[in-house]
Amino acid sequence: MVRPAGRSRLYQHWKGRSKFYCDGRCITGGEVECPIACLGGLSCASLGAWLCILLPSCGYFVFLFPSLYRQWGPKLLAAALVLFTMTVGFLLATCCSDPGIIPPRRIVLLAGSREHLKQQLGYDLLGPAGLEPSHDQLIDAETMVPEHLRKQGYRWCKTCEIIRPPRAAHCKDCDHCVLRFDHHCPFVNNCVGQRNYHYFFAFTTSALFFAALVLPAFMRAFSGVSGDAPGWYGWIVTVGFVAVAAITVLLVCLWLYHCWLSLQGKTTKEHWRRLDFDSEPTLLALPGPRLMQPRQWVEMVEEADV
Ligand SMILES: [Zn+2]
Ligand SMILES: [Zn+2]
């Protein structure tokens, strides 16, 4: 079946597992969406991550903060609001930003961006001019990747049908290649890669500082619960204290691990796979330009409706 196609946004032709929202302005990963979530793009794991931040924050601001405010005043309010806003903002940025997607072959051809990408990347993403992939991994790995690139670690992605740089990888959860791939995080339902690693690190840092501010308040309330307090209050304080303590321990481990990775100049994947790329910077490296503009208008004469 063939349908006439007019002017449309590039993201409307996307066939990977990632999903675009807000008319192509936001992108999330390819995790299965949570059936009880009314908001699109939330997987069960990412819904859990949001609840782990929002529920203790509500408990802190609603039940504990009034008495703390009388003691510490507006300075504590300002610190708590800044850290809460940073935590939520950086989490949102990690969840919805382009992690460094390398567009697959059909999207490059559709967008007509081959020459532009060649200038940005310093090599032809689609392989030698005039050559088309044979769809045989062994043959394409030899013929489509020039020898000088192969020696530098460039590899052929048989799914995207492109040449990917040495530190890039194909995410099977999102079904696309990502520049300097760190890992796919189910808790943010997105890949963490070259273009959003700084958001991810800023999120763990601000969440850790926010937890450090909130935990003593829960600890004080937990140790001060008396028999006179209503049962529901004691229950909220106990659950809140245990949850915030557990989240803080996890955040400390995660933050220290990524500090260590940054000092080593390695990604999570490179550490676990024991790959060595001369310890190039990760956190302090520039995110670089986007390789795909999802909102770009594309003109199509006709497209096979598959
Ligand atoms: Zn790929
Ligand atoms: Zn992914």
PDB file of N, CA, C and O and ligand atoms in Angstrom, residues 18 29-31 99 170-176 178 181 183-185 189-192, ligand 2:
ATOM      1  N   SER A  18      12.226   4.454  20.864  1.00  0.00           N
ATOM      2  CA  SER A  18      12.084   5.713  21.600  1.00  0.00           C
ATOM      3  C   SER A  18      10.813   6.423  21.162  1.00  0.00           C
ATOM      4  O   SER A  18      10.344   6.233  20.046  1.00  0.00           O
ATOM      5  N   GLY A  29      12.921   7.071  26.302  1.00  0.00           N
ATOM      6  CA  GLY A  29      13.430   5.783  25.834  1.00  0.00           C
ATOM      7  C   GLY A  29      12.329   4.810  25.458  1.00  0.00           C
ATOM      8  O   GLY A  29      11.145   5.145  25.456  1.00  0.00           O
ATOM      9  N   GLY A  30      12.734   3.603  25.176  1.00  0.00           N
ATOM     10  CA  GLY A  30      11.800   2.620  24.651  1.00  0.00           C
ATOM     11  C   GLY A  30      11.249   1.622  25.656  1.00  0.00           C
ATOM     12  O   GLY A  30      10.777   0.557  25.271  1.00  0.00           O
ATOM     13  N   GLU A  31      11.320   1.950  26.959  1.00  0.00           N
ATOM     14  CA  GLU A  31      10.761   1.031  27.966  1.00  0.00           C
ATOM     15  C   GLU A  31       9.252   0.899  27.775  1.00  0.00           C
ATOM     16  O   GLU A  31       8.588   1.823  27.298  1.00  0.00           O
ATOM     17  N   PRO A  99      19.971  11.914  24.255  1.00  0.00           N
ATOM     18  CA  PRO A  99      21.220  11.480  24.888  1.00  0.00           C
ATOM     19  C   PRO A  99      22.428  11.508  23.947  1.00  0.00           C
ATOM     20  O   PRO A  99      23.551  11.251  24.382  1.00  0.00           O
ATOM     21  N   HIS A 170      24.932   0.678  20.412  1.00  0.00           N
ATOM     22  CA  HIS A 170      23.522   0.543  20.054  1.00  0.00           C
ATOM     23  C   HIS A 170      22.749   0.125  21.301  1.00  0.00           C
ATOM     24  O   HIS A 170      23.061  -0.895  21.914  1.00  0.00           O
ATOM     25  N   CYS A 171      21.757   0.920  21.703  1.00  0.00           N
ATOM     26  CA  CYS A 171      20.936   0.581  22.874  1.00  0.00           C
ATOM     27  C   CYS A 171      19.799  -0.315  22.406  1.00  0.00           C
ATOM     28  O   CYS A 171      18.977   0.099  21.592  1.00  0.00           O
ATOM     29  N   LYS A 172      19.747  -1.527  22.951  1.00  0.00           N
ATOM     30  CA  LYS A 172      18.707  -2.461  22.504  1.00  0.00           C
ATOM     31  C   LYS A 172      17.332  -2.081  23.070  1.00  0.00           C
ATOM     32  O   LYS A 172      16.306  -2.446  22.508  1.00  0.00           O
ATOM     33  N   ASP A 173      17.313  -1.336  24.167  1.00  0.00           N
ATOM     34  CA  ASP A 173      16.033  -0.909  24.746  1.00  0.00           C
ATOM     35  C   ASP A 173      15.396   0.205  23.912  1.00  0.00           C
ATOM     36  O   ASP A 173      14.175   0.297  23.840  1.00  0.00           O
ATOM     37  N   CYS A 174      16.228   1.069  23.338  1.00  0.00           N
ATOM     38  CA  CYS A 174      15.712   2.201  22.555  1.00  0.00           C
ATOM     39  C   CYS A 174      15.833   1.965  21.055  1.00  0.00           C
ATOM     40  O   CYS A 174      15.203   2.658  20.259  1.00  0.00           O
ATOM     41  N   ASP A 175      16.681   1.005  20.665  1.00  0.00           N
ATOM     42  CA  ASP A 175      16.870   0.628  19.267  1.00  0.00           C
ATOM     43  C   ASP A 175      17.479   1.760  18.435  1.00  0.00           C
ATOM     44  O   ASP A 175      16.997   2.063  17.336  1.00  0.00           O
ATOM     45  N   HIS A 176      18.484   2.417  18.984  1.00  0.00           N
ATOM     46  CA  HIS A 176      19.254   3.366  18.192  1.00  0.00           C
ATOM     47  C   HIS A 176      20.665   3.465  18.786  1.00  0.00           C
ATOM     48  O   HIS A 176      20.895   3.042  19.924  1.00  0.00           O
ATOM     49  N   VAL A 178      23.909   5.563  20.253  1.00  0.00           N
ATOM     50  CA  VAL A 178      24.073   6.768  21.076  1.00  0.00           C
ATOM     51  C   VAL A 178      25.565   7.094  21.186  1.00  0.00           C
ATOM     52  O   VAL A 178      26.384   6.208  21.435  1.00  0.00           O
ATOM     53  N   PHE A 181      28.018   6.234  24.690  1.00  0.00           N
ATOM     54  CA  PHE A 181      26.948   5.579  25.457  1.00  0.00           C
ATOM     55  C   PHE A 181      27.456   5.220  26.853  1.00  0.00           C
ATOM     56  O   PHE A 181      28.483   4.558  26.994  1.00  0.00           O
ATOM     57  N   HIS A 183      24.999   4.218  29.718  1.00  0.00           N
ATOM     58  CA  HIS A 183      24.123   3.070  30.026  1.00  0.00           C
ATOM     59  C   HIS A 183      22.691   3.451  29.687  1.00  0.00           C
ATOM     60  O   HIS A 183      22.383   4.630  29.499  1.00  0.00           O
ATOM     61  N   HIS A 184      21.827   2.446  29.594  1.00  0.00           N
ATOM     62  CA  HIS A 184      20.395   2.728  29.484  1.00  0.00           C
ATOM     63  C   HIS A 184      19.824   2.665  30.891  1.00  0.00           C
ATOM     64  O   HIS A 184      19.966   1.645  31.572  1.00  0.00           O
ATOM     65  N   CYS A 185      19.192   3.748  31.334  1.00  0.00           N
ATOM     66  CA  CYS A 185      18.688   3.798  32.716  1.00  0.00           C
ATOM     67  C   CYS A 185      17.173   3.624  32.721  1.00  0.00           C
ATOM     68  O   CYS A 185      16.446   4.504  32.250  1.00  0.00           O
ATOM     69  N   ASN A 189      14.001   6.171  32.099  1.00  0.00           N
ATOM     70  CA  ASN A 189      13.489   5.718  30.808  1.00  0.00           C
ATOM     71  C   ASN A 189      14.168   6.457  29.655  1.00  0.00           C
ATOM     72  O   ASN A 189      13.513   7.052  28.797  1.00  0.00           O
ATOM     73  N   ASN A 190      15.481   6.430  29.663  1.00  0.00           N
ATOM     74  CA  ASN A 190      16.238   7.052  28.581  1.00  0.00           C
ATOM     75  C   ASN A 190      17.657   6.493  28.614  1.00  0.00           C
ATOM     76  O   ASN A 190      18.099   5.960  29.636  1.00  0.00           O
ATOM     77  N   CYS A 191      18.341   6.630  27.505  1.00  0.00           N
ATOM     78  CA  CYS A 191      19.779   6.330  27.523  1.00  0.00           C
ATOM     79  C   CYS A 191      20.475   7.477  28.239  1.00  0.00           C
ATOM     80  O   CYS A 191      20.004   8.618  28.226  1.00  0.00           O
ATOM     81  N   VAL A 192      21.610   7.179  28.837  1.00  0.00           N
ATOM     82  CA  VAL A 192      22.489   8.228  29.352  1.00  0.00           C
ATOM     83  C   VAL A 192      23.733   8.180  28.468  1.00  0.00           C
ATOM     84  O   VAL A 192      24.398   7.140  28.376  1.00  0.00           O
TER      85      VAL A 192
HETATM   86 ZN    ZN B   2      18.284   3.383  25.706  1.00  0.00          ZN
END
